[in-house]
CSV table of C-alpha atoms in Angstrom, one decimal:
chain,number,residue,atom,x,y,z
A,1,MET,CA,-2.1,-102.3,-19.2
A,2,LYS,CA,0.3,-99.5,-19.0
A,3,LEU,CA,1.6,-98.4,-22.5
A,4,ARG,CA,5.3,-97.5,-22.2
A,5,GLY,CA,8.4,-98.6,-23.7
A,6,LEU,CA,9.7,-99.8,-27.2
A,7,TYR,CA,6.9,-100.5,-29.7
A,8,ALA,CA,8.8,-102.4,-32.8
A,9,ILE,CA,7.2,-102.3,-36.4
A,10,THR,CA,8.1,-105.0,-38.8
A,11,ASP,CA,8.9,-104.3,-42.3
A,12,SER,CA,9.1,-107.1,-44.7
A,13,GLN,CA,11.8,-105.9,-46.9
A,14,LEU,CA,14.0,-105.3,-44.1
A,15,LEU,CA,13.4,-108.5,-42.4
A,16,ALA,CA,13.1,-110.8,-45.5
A,17,GLY,CA,14.8,-113.9,-44.6
A,18,LYS,CA,15.1,-113.5,-41.0
A,19,PHE,CA,11.5,-112.4,-40.3
A,20,LEU,CA,10.8,-114.5,-37.2
A,21,SER,CA,14.1,-114.4,-35.8
A,22,TYR,CA,14.9,-110.6,-35.7
A,23,VAL,CA,11.6,-110.3,-34.0
A,24,GLU,CA,11.9,-112.9,-31.5
A,25,ALA,CA,15.3,-111.5,-31.1
A,26,ALA,CA,13.5,-107.9,-30.3
A,27,LEU,CA,11.0,-109.7,-28.1
A,28,GLU,CA,13.7,-111.1,-25.8
A,29,GLY,CA,15.2,-107.7,-25.5
A,30,GLY,CA,11.6,-106.4,-24.3
A,31,VAL,CA,8.9,-105.1,-26.7
A,32,THR,CA,5.5,-103.4,-25.4
A,33,LEU,CA,4.2,-103.2,-28.4
A,34,LEU,CA,5.0,-105.2,-31.8
A,35,GLN,CA,3.1,-103.8,-35.1
A,36,TYR,CA,3.0,-106.2,-37.9
A,37,ARG,CA,3.4,-103.9,-41.3
A,38,ASP,CA,2.8,-105.4,-44.5
A,39,LYS,CA,1.2,-103.2,-47.2
A,40,SER,CA,1.4,-106.3,-50.0
A,41,SER,CA,-1.8,-107.4,-51.1
A,42,ASP,CA,-0.8,-111.1,-50.5
A,43,GLU,CA,-4.0,-111.9,-47.9
A,44,ALA,CA,-2.9,-115.5,-47.4
A,45,ARG,CA,0.8,-114.8,-46.5
A,46,ARG,CA,-0.4,-111.7,-44.4
A,47,LEU,CA,-2.5,-113.8,-42.4
A,48,ARG,CA,0.3,-116.9,-41.7
A,49,GLU,CA,2.7,-114.2,-40.5
A,50,ALA,CA,0.3,-112.6,-38.2
A,51,GLU,CA,-0.8,-115.9,-36.7
A,52,ALA,CA,2.8,-116.7,-36.5
A,53,LEU,CA,3.6,-112.9,-34.7
A,54,ARG,CA,0.4,-113.4,-32.3
A,55,ASP,CA,1.8,-116.8,-30.9
A,56,LEU,CA,5.0,-115.5,-30.7
A,57,CYS,CA,4.0,-112.2,-28.6
A,58,GLU,CA,2.0,-114.6,-26.4
A,59,ARG,CA,4.9,-116.4,-25.3
A,60,TYR,CA,6.7,-113.1,-24.7
A,61,LYS,CA,3.6,-111.1,-23.0
A,62,THR,CA,3.9,-108.7,-25.7
A,63,GLN,CA,0.9,-107.2,-27.4
A,64,LEU,CA,0.6,-107.5,-31.0
A,65,ILE,CA,-0.8,-104.4,-33.2
A,66,ILE,CA,-1.9,-104.8,-36.7
A,67,ASN,CA,-1.2,-101.9,-39.4
A,68,ASP,CA,-4.6,-100.3,-41.3
A,69,ASP,CA,-6.6,-103.8,-41.1
A,70,ALA,CA,-8.9,-104.0,-38.4
A,71,GLU,CA,-10.8,-107.5,-40.1
A,72,LEU,CA,-7.3,-109.0,-39.6
A,73,ALA,CA,-7.1,-107.5,-36.2
A,74,ALA,CA,-10.7,-108.8,-35.3
A,75,ARG,CA,-9.8,-112.2,-36.6
A,76,LEU,CA,-6.9,-112.8,-34.8
A,77,ASN,CA,-8.0,-110.9,-31.7
A,78,VAL,CA,-5.1,-108.5,-31.3
A,79,GLY,CA,-5.2,-104.4,-31.6
A,80,VAL,CA,-5.1,-102.2,-34.5
A,81,HIS,CA,-3.1,-98.9,-36.0
A,82,LEU,CA,-4.8,-96.5,-37.8
A,83,GLY,CA,-3.6,-93.8,-40.0
A,84,GLN,CA,-5.3,-90.9,-41.5
A,85,THR,CA,-6.8,-92.6,-44.7
A,86,ASP,CA,-8.4,-95.4,-42.8
A,87,GLY,CA,-11.5,-93.5,-41.8
A,88,PRO,CA,-12.9,-92.5,-38.6
A,89,LEU,CA,-12.0,-94.6,-35.4
A,90,SER,CA,-15.4,-95.3,-33.9
A,91,PRO,CA,-16.7,-98.2,-35.8
A,92,THR,CA,-13.0,-100.1,-35.3
A,93,ARG,CA,-13.6,-99.9,-31.3
A,94,ALA,CA,-17.1,-101.0,-31.8
A,95,LEU,CA,-15.6,-104.0,-34.1
A,96,LEU,CA,-12.7,-105.0,-31.5
A,97,GLY,CA,-14.6,-104.0,-28.2
A,98,SER,CA,-13.6,-101.8,-25.1
A,99,LYS,CA,-10.3,-103.7,-24.3
A,100,ALA,CA,-8.4,-103.6,-27.5
A,101,ILE,CA,-5.6,-101.8,-27.8
A,102,ILE,CA,-6.4,-99.3,-31.1
A,103,GLY,CA,-3.5,-96.6,-32.1
A,104,SER,CA,-3.9,-93.4,-34.2
A,105,THR,CA,-1.5,-91.7,-36.7
A,106,CYS,CA,-2.0,-88.2,-36.0
A,107,HIS,CA,1.1,-86.8,-38.1
A,108,ALA,CA,2.1,-83.2,-36.9
A,109,GLN,CA,-1.3,-81.9,-35.6
A,110,LEU,CA,-2.6,-81.8,-32.2
A,111,GLU,CA,-6.1,-81.6,-33.4
A,112,LEU,CA,-5.9,-85.0,-35.0
A,113,ALA,CA,-5.0,-86.4,-31.7
A,114,GLU,CA,-7.9,-84.6,-29.8
A,115,GLN,CA,-10.3,-86.2,-32.2
A,116,ALA,CA,-8.5,-89.8,-31.7
A,117,ALA,CA,-8.7,-89.6,-28.1
A,118,LYS,CA,-12.6,-88.7,-28.3
A,119,GLU,CA,-13.3,-91.7,-30.7
A,120,GLY,CA,-11.6,-94.1,-28.2
A,121,ALA,CA,-8.0,-94.0,-29.5
A,122,SER,CA,-5.7,-96.1,-27.0
A,123,TYR,CA,-2.6,-94.1,-27.7
A,124,VAL,CA,-1.6,-91.5,-30.5
A,125,ALA,CA,1.3,-91.5,-32.6
A,126,PHE,CA,3.4,-88.2,-33.9
A,127,GLY,CA,6.0,-88.3,-36.5
A,128,ARG,CA,8.2,-87.9,-38.2
A,129,PHE,CA,10.6,-86.4,-35.8
A,130,PHE,CA,13.5,-87.5,-37.9
A,131,ASN,CA,14.3,-88.5,-41.8
A,132,SER,CA,12.6,-91.8,-42.0
A,133,ASN,CA,13.3,-94.6,-44.6
A,134,THR,CA,9.5,-95.5,-43.8
A,135,LYS,CA,7.8,-92.4,-44.2
A,136,PRO,CA,10.1,-90.0,-46.6
A,137,GLY,CA,7.4,-87.6,-46.9
A,138,ALA,CA,5.7,-87.3,-43.9
A,139,PRO,CA,5.8,-83.7,-42.3
A,140,SER,CA,8.1,-83.3,-39.6
A,141,CYS,CA,7.2,-82.8,-35.9
A,142,SER,CA,9.0,-80.7,-33.5
A,143,LEU,CA,9.5,-81.1,-29.9
A,144,ASP,CA,7.0,-78.4,-29.0
A,145,LEU,CA,4.3,-80.5,-30.3
A,146,LEU,CA,5.0,-83.1,-27.4
A,147,ASP,CA,4.9,-80.5,-24.9
A,148,ASP,CA,1.7,-79.5,-26.1
A,149,ALA,CA,0.3,-83.2,-26.4
A,150,LYS,CA,1.5,-84.0,-22.9
A,151,ARG,CA,-0.3,-80.9,-21.6
A,152,THR,CA,-3.9,-81.4,-23.2
A,153,LEU,CA,-4.1,-85.4,-23.9
A,154,HIS,CA,-4.5,-87.8,-21.3
A,155,LEU,CA,-3.6,-90.7,-23.5
A,156,PRO,CA,-0.1,-92.4,-24.0
A,157,ILE,CA,2.4,-90.5,-26.9
A,158,CYS,CA,3.8,-92.4,-29.5
A,159,ALA,CA,6.8,-91.0,-31.6
A,160,ILE,CA,7.6,-92.3,-34.8
A,161,GLY,CA,10.1,-91.5,-38.0
A,162,GLY,CA,13.9,-92.3,-38.2
A,163,ILE,CA,14.2,-93.1,-34.2
A,164,THR,CA,17.6,-94.5,-33.3
A,165,LEU,CA,19.4,-95.1,-30.1
A,166,ASP,CA,21.5,-91.8,-30.8
A,167,ASN,CA,18.6,-89.6,-31.4
A,168,ALA,CA,16.0,-91.0,-28.8
A,169,ALA,CA,16.7,-89.2,-25.6
A,170,PRO,CA,15.1,-85.6,-26.0
A,171,LEU,CA,11.8,-87.3,-27.4
A,172,VAL,CA,11.9,-89.1,-24.1
A,173,ALA,CA,12.8,-85.7,-22.3
A,174,HIS,CA,10.0,-84.2,-24.0
A,175,GLY,CA,7.1,-86.7,-22.7
A,176,VAL,CA,7.0,-89.3,-25.1
A,177,ASP,CA,6.2,-92.9,-24.0
A,178,LEU,CA,6.4,-95.1,-26.7
A,179,LEU,CA,9.5,-95.0,-29.1
A,180,ALA,CA,8.2,-96.6,-32.2
A,181,VAL,CA,11.1,-98.1,-34.0
A,182,VAL,CA,11.8,-99.8,-37.5
A,183,HIS,CA,15.4,-99.5,-38.8
A,184,GLY,CA,16.8,-98.2,-35.7
A,185,LEU,CA,16.1,-101.6,-34.2
A,186,PHE,CA,15.9,-104.2,-37.0
A,187,GLY,CA,18.5,-102.8,-39.3
A,188,ALA,CA,21.1,-104.6,-37.5
A,189,ASP,CA,23.8,-107.5,-38.9
A,190,SER,CA,22.9,-110.0,-36.0
A,191,SER,CA,20.0,-111.2,-33.8
A,192,ALA,CA,21.8,-110.4,-30.9
A,193,GLU,CA,22.5,-107.0,-32.0
A,194,VAL,CA,18.7,-106.7,-32.4
A,195,THR,CA,18.3,-107.9,-28.7
A,196,ARG,CA,20.6,-105.2,-27.6
A,197,ARG,CA,19.3,-102.4,-29.3
A,198,ALA,CA,15.7,-103.1,-27.8
A,199,ARG,CA,17.3,-103.3,-24.3
A,200,ALA,CA,19.0,-100.1,-24.8
A,201,PHE,CA,15.7,-98.3,-26.0
A,202,ASN,CA,14.1,-99.3,-22.9
A,203,GLU,CA,16.8,-98.4,-20.6
A,204,LEU,CA,15.8,-95.1,-22.3
A,205,LEU,CA,12.6,-95.0,-21.3
A,206,LYS,CA,13.4,-96.6,-18.0
A,207,VAL,CA,11.1,-99.5,-18.5
């Protein structure tokens, strides 16, 4: 499967009261990967929401990714995204099997991406590139890093961190395959606007 396009990431607070309607609006506009990101400890709710997203994603032929929770991903038979504090990637690859999509957060370090590639990552994520509400303390990345990554890695490259329709074009020009977006997609005042933004992001990536 070719990993190129919009990578939508949910935010429980931002989507409070409109969670499924906004997610479906994004899927309507075309989403390659949808990441369920919920840092709460309410496991029953997380399972319920993740199952609802899995069903939605199946309908729209979109791949669901669970943030940081390989057990939940295994239970639902979907992919997972691992941060640097989640330990090595290899055991997760063994747990989920060779076909599962596994992404790895590499911050602003090419070495982390090379390591993730060796351990079986499906894509690597660099960021943040702009000021980000979700990851305000993350180190910032340069466009030069993307050029280096494109030269040395043979994996899809994802950019994350404060990405909007106004600032995404240079990232695409420097070889990014996946644009990971939270507020720039879901911080809209109607579901129709979410769909419009999703289509516009894909237009930038020529998907």
